[in-house]
Amino acid sequence: MSTAAAPAIRHYLQFGDFSADEYAHLFARAALIKKKFKTYEKHQPLTDRTLAMIFEKASTRTRVSFEAGMYQMGGSVVHLTTGDSQLGRAEPIEDSAKVISRMVDLVMIRTFEQAKIEAFAAHSRVPVINGLTNEFHPCQILADIFTYIEHRGSIQGKTVAWVGDGNNMANTWLQAAEILGFTVHVSTPTGYEVDQAVAGVRSSSSYKVFKDPMEACRGADLVTTDVWTSMGYEAENEARRQAFADWCVDQDMMRIAKPDALFMHCLPAHRGEEVEAEVIDGPQSVVWDEAENRMHVQKALMEYLLLGRIS
Ligand code: CP
Ligand code: NVA
């Protein structure tokens, strides 16, 4: 019997968990995997592997992209929610992690506090993927940057304007900028700023804060936003509606950005709130590619976490 140590498990809990070199690999694999999908060529490196998906918040894109992606790669999925599992009846997260990870090969979790997914990962025998927490949404930014690259080439040295809440998406953009070498112009209402410590970035050199959202968009290569009220913050809905009224991405903001600037939104979107219909449904918007690419990049991510670098 071999006594060699098992390779360390890699988790994907925040964008900073991978290096620029690993992202280059993932983007290349995602492009190949997408091409195969489009030409009906089978890509089934995960035959007989099982992904458990745990949702403590609602989802359309994350569920469909992980579930369809896993089946396409030859594997299968188990779908759990707080309401239909013992997670909703106060079974400790550590115990749930020990049990679930003995039966599946990979776990994706969408939950509230980042601390919860970290506790799960610490007791898991298999890789854990963050499918959104209050603090981060790394799979979404993975898809967004892949989409940028598809349309415009490398994001290195480019400027991304973030207009809106200093939320999980904003935090993840800041982490990505630090790793991949671009700049984020952040404009949020007072009281909803990004917190560098929560975002987990080392310095402020890859982002710049603007009071005026128009100034954040000036000369940007990509303008992006998100809902005013994220899941879990619904009690603040009315206060947020008032505070965010001037943080609606409109055609003037797109005009002050670079002429070839793209618009992205992780969706779901509220037309007339964080974005004008003319922008999200306009020629600079790539939101549908962005949504589709969730599946392609996550297939590359699952392949990498389970099999390492294959070519
Ligand atoms: N963008 C995103 O994560 O969408 P869902 O909430 O529908 O999964
Ligand atoms: N910031 C949003 C993203 C939804 C995909 C939320 O957390 O609800």
Coordinates of C-alpha atoms and ligand atoms in Angstrom, one line a residue:
M1 CA 0.0 0.0 0.0
S2 CA 1.4 3.4 -0.9
T3 CA 2.1 5.8 1.9
A4 CA 2.4 8.9 -0.3
A5 CA 0.5 11.9 1.0
A6 CA -2.7 12.8 -0.8
P7 CA -2.5 16.0 -2.8
A8 CA -3.8 19.0 -0.8
I9 CA -7.4 19.9 -1.5
R10 CA -7.9 23.2 -3.2
H11 CA -11.0 25.3 -2.5
Y12 CA -12.4 28.2 -4.4
L13 CA -13.8 30.5 -1.7
Q14 CA -12.7 33.8 -3.0
F15 CA -11.0 35.2 -6.1
G16 CA -7.7 35.5 -4.3
D17 CA -7.5 31.8 -3.9
F18 CA -5.9 31.4 -7.4
S19 CA -2.9 33.0 -9.0
A20 CA -2.8 35.0 -12.3
D21 CA -1.1 31.9 -13.9
E22 CA -4.0 29.7 -12.7
Y23 CA -6.5 32.2 -14.2
A24 CA -4.7 32.1 -17.5
H25 CA -5.1 28.3 -17.5
L26 CA -8.8 28.5 -16.5
F27 CA -9.6 31.1 -19.2
A28 CA -7.9 28.9 -21.9
R29 CA -9.7 25.8 -20.7
A30 CA -13.0 27.7 -20.6
A31 CA -12.5 28.8 -24.2
L32 CA -11.9 25.2 -25.3
I33 CA -14.8 23.8 -23.3
K34 CA -17.1 26.5 -24.7
K35 CA -16.0 25.6 -28.3
K36 CA -16.7 22.0 -27.7
F37 CA -20.2 22.8 -26.2
K38 CA -21.0 24.9 -29.3
T39 CA -20.0 22.2 -31.7
Y40 CA -21.7 19.3 -29.8
E41 CA -18.4 17.7 -29.0
K42 CA -18.5 15.6 -25.8
H43 CA -16.2 16.7 -23.0
Q44 CA -16.8 14.3 -20.1
P45 CA -13.7 14.2 -17.8
L46 CA -15.9 14.1 -14.7
T47 CA -17.8 10.8 -15.4
D48 CA -19.0 9.3 -12.2
R49 CA -18.2 12.4 -10.1
T50 CA -20.9 14.0 -8.0
L51 CA -21.3 17.7 -7.2
A52 CA -23.4 18.7 -4.1
M53 CA -25.0 22.1 -4.5
I54 CA -26.2 23.8 -1.3
F55 CA -28.4 26.8 -1.7
E56 CA -29.3 29.0 1.3
K57 CA -30.4 31.8 -1.0
A58 CA -32.3 31.9 -4.3
S59 CA -30.6 31.3 -7.7
T60 CA -31.3 30.9 -11.4
R61 CA -28.0 31.2 -13.1
T62 CA -25.8 29.6 -10.5
R63 CA -28.0 26.6 -10.2
V64 CA -28.6 26.1 -13.9
S65 CA -24.9 26.7 -14.9
F66 CA -23.5 24.3 -12.3
E67 CA -26.1 21.6 -12.8
A68 CA -26.1 21.7 -16.6
G69 CA -22.3 22.0 -16.6
M70 CA -21.8 19.0 -14.3
Y71 CA -24.1 16.8 -16.4
Q72 CA -22.4 17.8 -19.6
M73 CA -19.0 16.8 -18.1
G74 CA -20.4 13.3 -17.4
G75 CA -21.1 13.8 -13.7
S76 CA -24.2 14.2 -11.6
V77 CA -25.5 16.7 -9.0
V78 CA -27.4 16.6 -5.7
H79 CA -29.4 19.8 -4.9
L80 CA -29.9 20.8 -1.3
T81 CA -31.5 23.9 0.2
T82 CA -31.9 25.1 3.8
G83 CA -35.6 24.3 3.7
D84 CA -35.2 20.7 2.6
S85 CA -32.1 19.6 4.5
Q86 CA -31.0 19.4 8.1
L87 CA -29.0 22.6 7.5
G88 CA -32.3 24.5 8.2
R89 CA -32.8 22.6 11.4
A90 CA -29.5 23.7 13.0
E91 CA -27.3 20.8 12.2
P92 CA -23.8 22.3 12.7
I93 CA -22.1 23.3 9.5
E94 CA -19.0 21.3 10.5
D95 CA -21.1 18.1 10.9
S96 CA -22.8 18.7 7.5
A97 CA -19.4 19.2 5.8
K98 CA -18.0 16.0 7.3
V99 CA -21.1 14.0 6.1
I100 CA -21.7 15.5 2.7
S101 CA -18.0 15.5 1.7
R102 CA -17.8 11.7 2.4
M103 CA -20.4 11.1 -0.4
V104 CA -19.6 13.5 -3.1
D105 CA -16.5 14.7 -5.0
L106 CA -17.2 18.5 -5.0
V107 CA -19.4 20.9 -3.1
M108 CA -20.8 24.3 -4.3
I109 CA -22.4 26.5 -1.6
R110 CA -24.4 29.7 -1.8
T111 CA -24.9 31.1 1.7
F112 CA -24.7 34.2 3.9
E113 CA -21.5 34.9 5.9
Q114 CA -18.2 34.0 4.3
A115 CA -17.2 32.5 7.7
K116 CA -19.9 29.8 7.1
I117 CA -18.4 28.6 3.8
E118 CA -14.9 28.7 5.4
A119 CA -16.1 26.6 8.3
F120 CA -17.6 24.1 5.8
A121 CA -14.4 24.0 3.8
A122 CA -12.2 23.5 6.9
H123 CA -14.2 20.2 7.6
S124 CA -14.6 19.1 4.0
R125 CA -12.7 16.2 2.4
V126 CA -13.4 17.6 -1.0
P127 CA -13.0 20.9 -2.8
V128 CA -15.6 23.6 -2.0
I129 CA -16.7 26.4 -4.4
N130 CA -18.2 29.7 -3.4
G131 CA -21.5 30.1 -5.3
L132 CA -22.0 33.6 -3.6
T133 CA -21.7 34.8 0.0
N134 CA -22.5 38.2 1.5
E135 CA -18.8 39.1 0.9
F136 CA -17.9 37.5 -2.4
H137 CA -19.1 36.1 -5.7
P138 CA -15.9 34.7 -7.4
C139 CA -17.6 32.5 -10.0
Q140 CA -19.4 35.6 -11.4
I141 CA -16.2 37.6 -11.7
L142 CA -14.5 34.6 -13.3
A143 CA -17.3 34.7 -16.0
D144 CA -17.2 38.5 -16.3
I145 CA -13.5 38.6 -17.0
F146 CA -13.7 35.7 -19.4
T147 CA -16.5 37.6 -21.2
Y148 CA -14.3 40.8 -21.3
I149 CA -11.4 38.8 -22.8
E150 CA -13.7 37.2 -25.4
H151 CA -14.9 40.7 -26.6
R152 CA -11.8 42.9 -26.0
G153 CA -8.8 40.8 -25.2
S154 CA -6.7 41.0 -22.0
I155 CA -8.1 43.0 -19.1
Q156 CA -4.6 43.8 -17.8
G157 CA -4.1 47.6 -17.6
K158 CA -7.8 48.3 -18.3
T159 CA -10.3 50.3 -16.1
V160 CA -13.5 48.9 -14.8
A161 CA -16.1 51.3 -13.4
W162 CA -18.2 49.9 -10.5
V163 CA -21.4 52.0 -10.0
G164 CA -23.5 51.1 -7.0
D165 CA -23.3 49.1 -3.8
G166 CA -20.0 48.2 -2.1
N167 CA -21.2 44.6 -2.0
N168 CA -20.0 41.0 -2.8
M169 CA -19.5 41.8 -6.5
A170 CA -17.6 45.0 -5.8
N171 CA -15.3 43.2 -3.2
T172 CA -14.6 40.5 -5.8
W173 CA -13.8 43.0 -8.5
L174 CA -11.2 44.6 -6.2
Q175 CA -9.6 41.2 -5.5
A176 CA -9.5 40.4 -9.2
A177 CA -7.9 43.8 -10.0
E178 CA -5.1 43.2 -7.6
I179 CA -4.4 39.7 -9.1
L180 CA -4.9 40.4 -12.8
G181 CA -3.4 43.9 -12.9
F182 CA -6.3 46.3 -13.8
T183 CA -7.9 49.2 -12.0
V184 CA -11.4 49.6 -10.5
H185 CA -13.1 53.0 -10.3
V186 CA -15.6 52.6 -7.5
S187 CA -18.6 54.9 -6.9
T188 CA -21.0 54.1 -4.1
P189 CA -23.5 56.2 -2.1
T190 CA -22.3 57.4 1.3
G191 CA -22.7 54.6 3.8
Y192 CA -22.3 51.8 1.2
E193 CA -18.6 52.1 0.5
V194 CA -16.3 49.2 -0.1
D195 CA -14.3 48.2 2.9
Q196 CA -10.8 47.2 2.0
A197 CA -10.5 44.8 4.9
V198 CA -13.7 43.0 4.1
A199 CA -12.7 42.9 0.4
G200 CA -9.4 41.3 1.5
V201 CA -7.2 43.4 -0.8
R202 CA -3.6 44.2 0.3
S203 CA -3.5 47.8 -0.9
S204 CA -5.6 50.6 -2.4
S205 CA -3.3 50.8 -5.5
S206 CA -5.6 48.9 -7.8
Y207 CA -8.8 50.8 -7.0
K208 CA -9.9 54.5 -6.9
V209 CA -12.9 55.9 -5.1
F210 CA -15.2 58.5 -6.8
K211 CA -18.1 60.4 -5.2
D212 CA -19.6 61.1 -8.6
P213 CA -20.6 58.0 -10.6
M214 CA -20.1 59.9 -13.9
E215 CA -16.4 60.6 -12.9
A216 CA -16.0 56.8 -12.1
C217 CA -17.2 56.0 -15.6
R218 CA -15.0 58.6 -17.4
G219 CA -12.7 56.8 -19.8
A220 CA -13.6 53.3 -18.4
D221 CA -13.3 50.2 -20.6
L222 CA -16.1 48.4 -18.8
V223 CA -19.0 49.8 -16.8
T224 CA -20.7 47.4 -14.4
T225 CA -23.3 47.5 -11.6
D226 CA -25.6 45.3 -9.5
V227 CA -28.8 45.4 -7.6
W228 CA -29.2 48.1 -5.0
T229 CA -30.4 45.5 -2.4
S230 CA -28.6 42.2 -2.3
M231 CA -30.1 38.9 -1.0
G232 CA -30.2 39.0 2.8
Y233 CA -30.5 42.8 3.0
E234 CA -34.2 43.1 2.0
A235 CA -35.1 45.0 5.3
E236 CA -33.0 47.9 4.0
N237 CA -34.9 48.1 0.7
E238 CA -36.6 51.4 1.1
A239 CA -33.5 53.2 2.6
R240 CA -31.5 51.9 -0.3
R241 CA -33.9 53.0 -2.9
Q242 CA -33.5 56.5 -1.7
A243 CA -29.7 56.4 -1.2
F244 CA -29.0 54.8 -4.6
A245 CA -31.3 57.0 -6.7
D246 CA -28.3 58.7 -8.5
W247 CA -26.4 55.4 -9.0
C248 CA -28.3 54.3 -12.0
V249 CA -26.1 53.4 -15.0
D250 CA -27.6 55.6 -17.8
Q251 CA -26.7 56.5 -21.4
D252 CA -24.7 59.6 -20.2
M253 CA -22.4 57.3 -18.1
M254 CA -21.9 55.0 -21.1
R255 CA -21.1 58.1 -23.3
I256 CA -18.4 59.3 -20.9
A257 CA -16.8 55.9 -20.8
K258 CA -14.5 54.8 -23.7
P259 CA -16.4 54.6 -27.1
D260 CA -15.9 50.8 -27.1
A261 CA -16.8 50.3 -23.4
L262 CA -18.8 47.3 -22.5
F263 CA -21.6 47.1 -20.0
M264 CA -22.0 44.1 -17.6
H265 CA -24.5 43.1 -14.9
C266 CA -24.4 39.8 -13.1
L267 CA -28.2 39.7 -13.2
P268 CA -31.0 39.6 -12.0
A269 CA -31.4 43.2 -13.1
H270 CA -34.0 45.9 -12.2
R271 CA -34.5 48.1 -15.2
G272 CA -35.1 51.7 -14.1
E273 CA -33.2 51.2 -10.8
E274 CA -29.5 50.3 -11.0
V275 CA -29.5 50.4 -14.9
E276 CA -31.6 52.1 -17.6
A277 CA -33.3 49.7 -20.0
E278 CA -31.5 51.5 -22.9
V279 CA -28.2 50.5 -21.5
I280 CA -28.8 46.9 -20.4
D281 CA -30.7 46.2 -23.7
G282 CA -28.4 48.4 -25.7
P283 CA -25.5 47.7 -28.1
Q284 CA -22.7 47.9 -25.4
S285 CA -24.3 45.4 -23.1
V286 CA -22.9 41.8 -23.0
V287 CA -25.1 40.6 -20.2
W288 CA -26.3 37.5 -22.0
D289 CA -22.8 36.3 -22.9
E290 CA -21.9 37.0 -19.3
A291 CA -24.7 34.8 -18.0
E292 CA -23.9 32.0 -20.5
N293 CA -20.2 32.1 -19.7
R294 CA -20.9 31.2 -16.0
M295 CA -21.4 27.7 -17.2
H296 CA -18.2 27.5 -19.4
V297 CA -15.9 29.0 -16.8
Q298 CA -17.4 26.8 -14.0
K299 CA -16.9 23.7 -16.0
A300 CA -13.2 24.7 -16.3
L301 CA -13.1 25.4 -12.6
M302 CA -14.6 22.0 -11.6
E303 CA -12.3 20.2 -14.0
Y304 CA -9.3 22.0 -12.5
L305 CA -10.3 21.4 -8.8
L306 CA -10.9 17.7 -9.5
L307 CA -8.2 16.8 -12.1
G308 CA -5.6 19.6 -11.9
R309 CA -4.1 20.9 -15.2
I310 CA -5.1 18.7 -18.0
S311 CA -4.7 19.6 -21.7
Ligands
CP1 N1 -25.6 36.1 -11.1 C1 -26.1 35.2 -10.4 O1 -25.4 34.6 -9.5 O2 -27.4 34.8 -10.6 P1 -28.3 33.9 -9.7 O3 -28.6 34.5 -8.4 O4 -29.6 33.7 -10.6 O5 -27.6 32.5 -9.5
NVA2 N1 -25.2 41.2 -5.1 C1 -26.3 40.3 -5.5 C2 -25.8 39.4 -6.5 C3 -26.9 38.4 -7.0 C4 -26.3 37.5 -8.0 C5 -26.8 39.5 -4.2 O1 -25.9 39.1 -3.4 O2 -28.0 39.3 -4.1

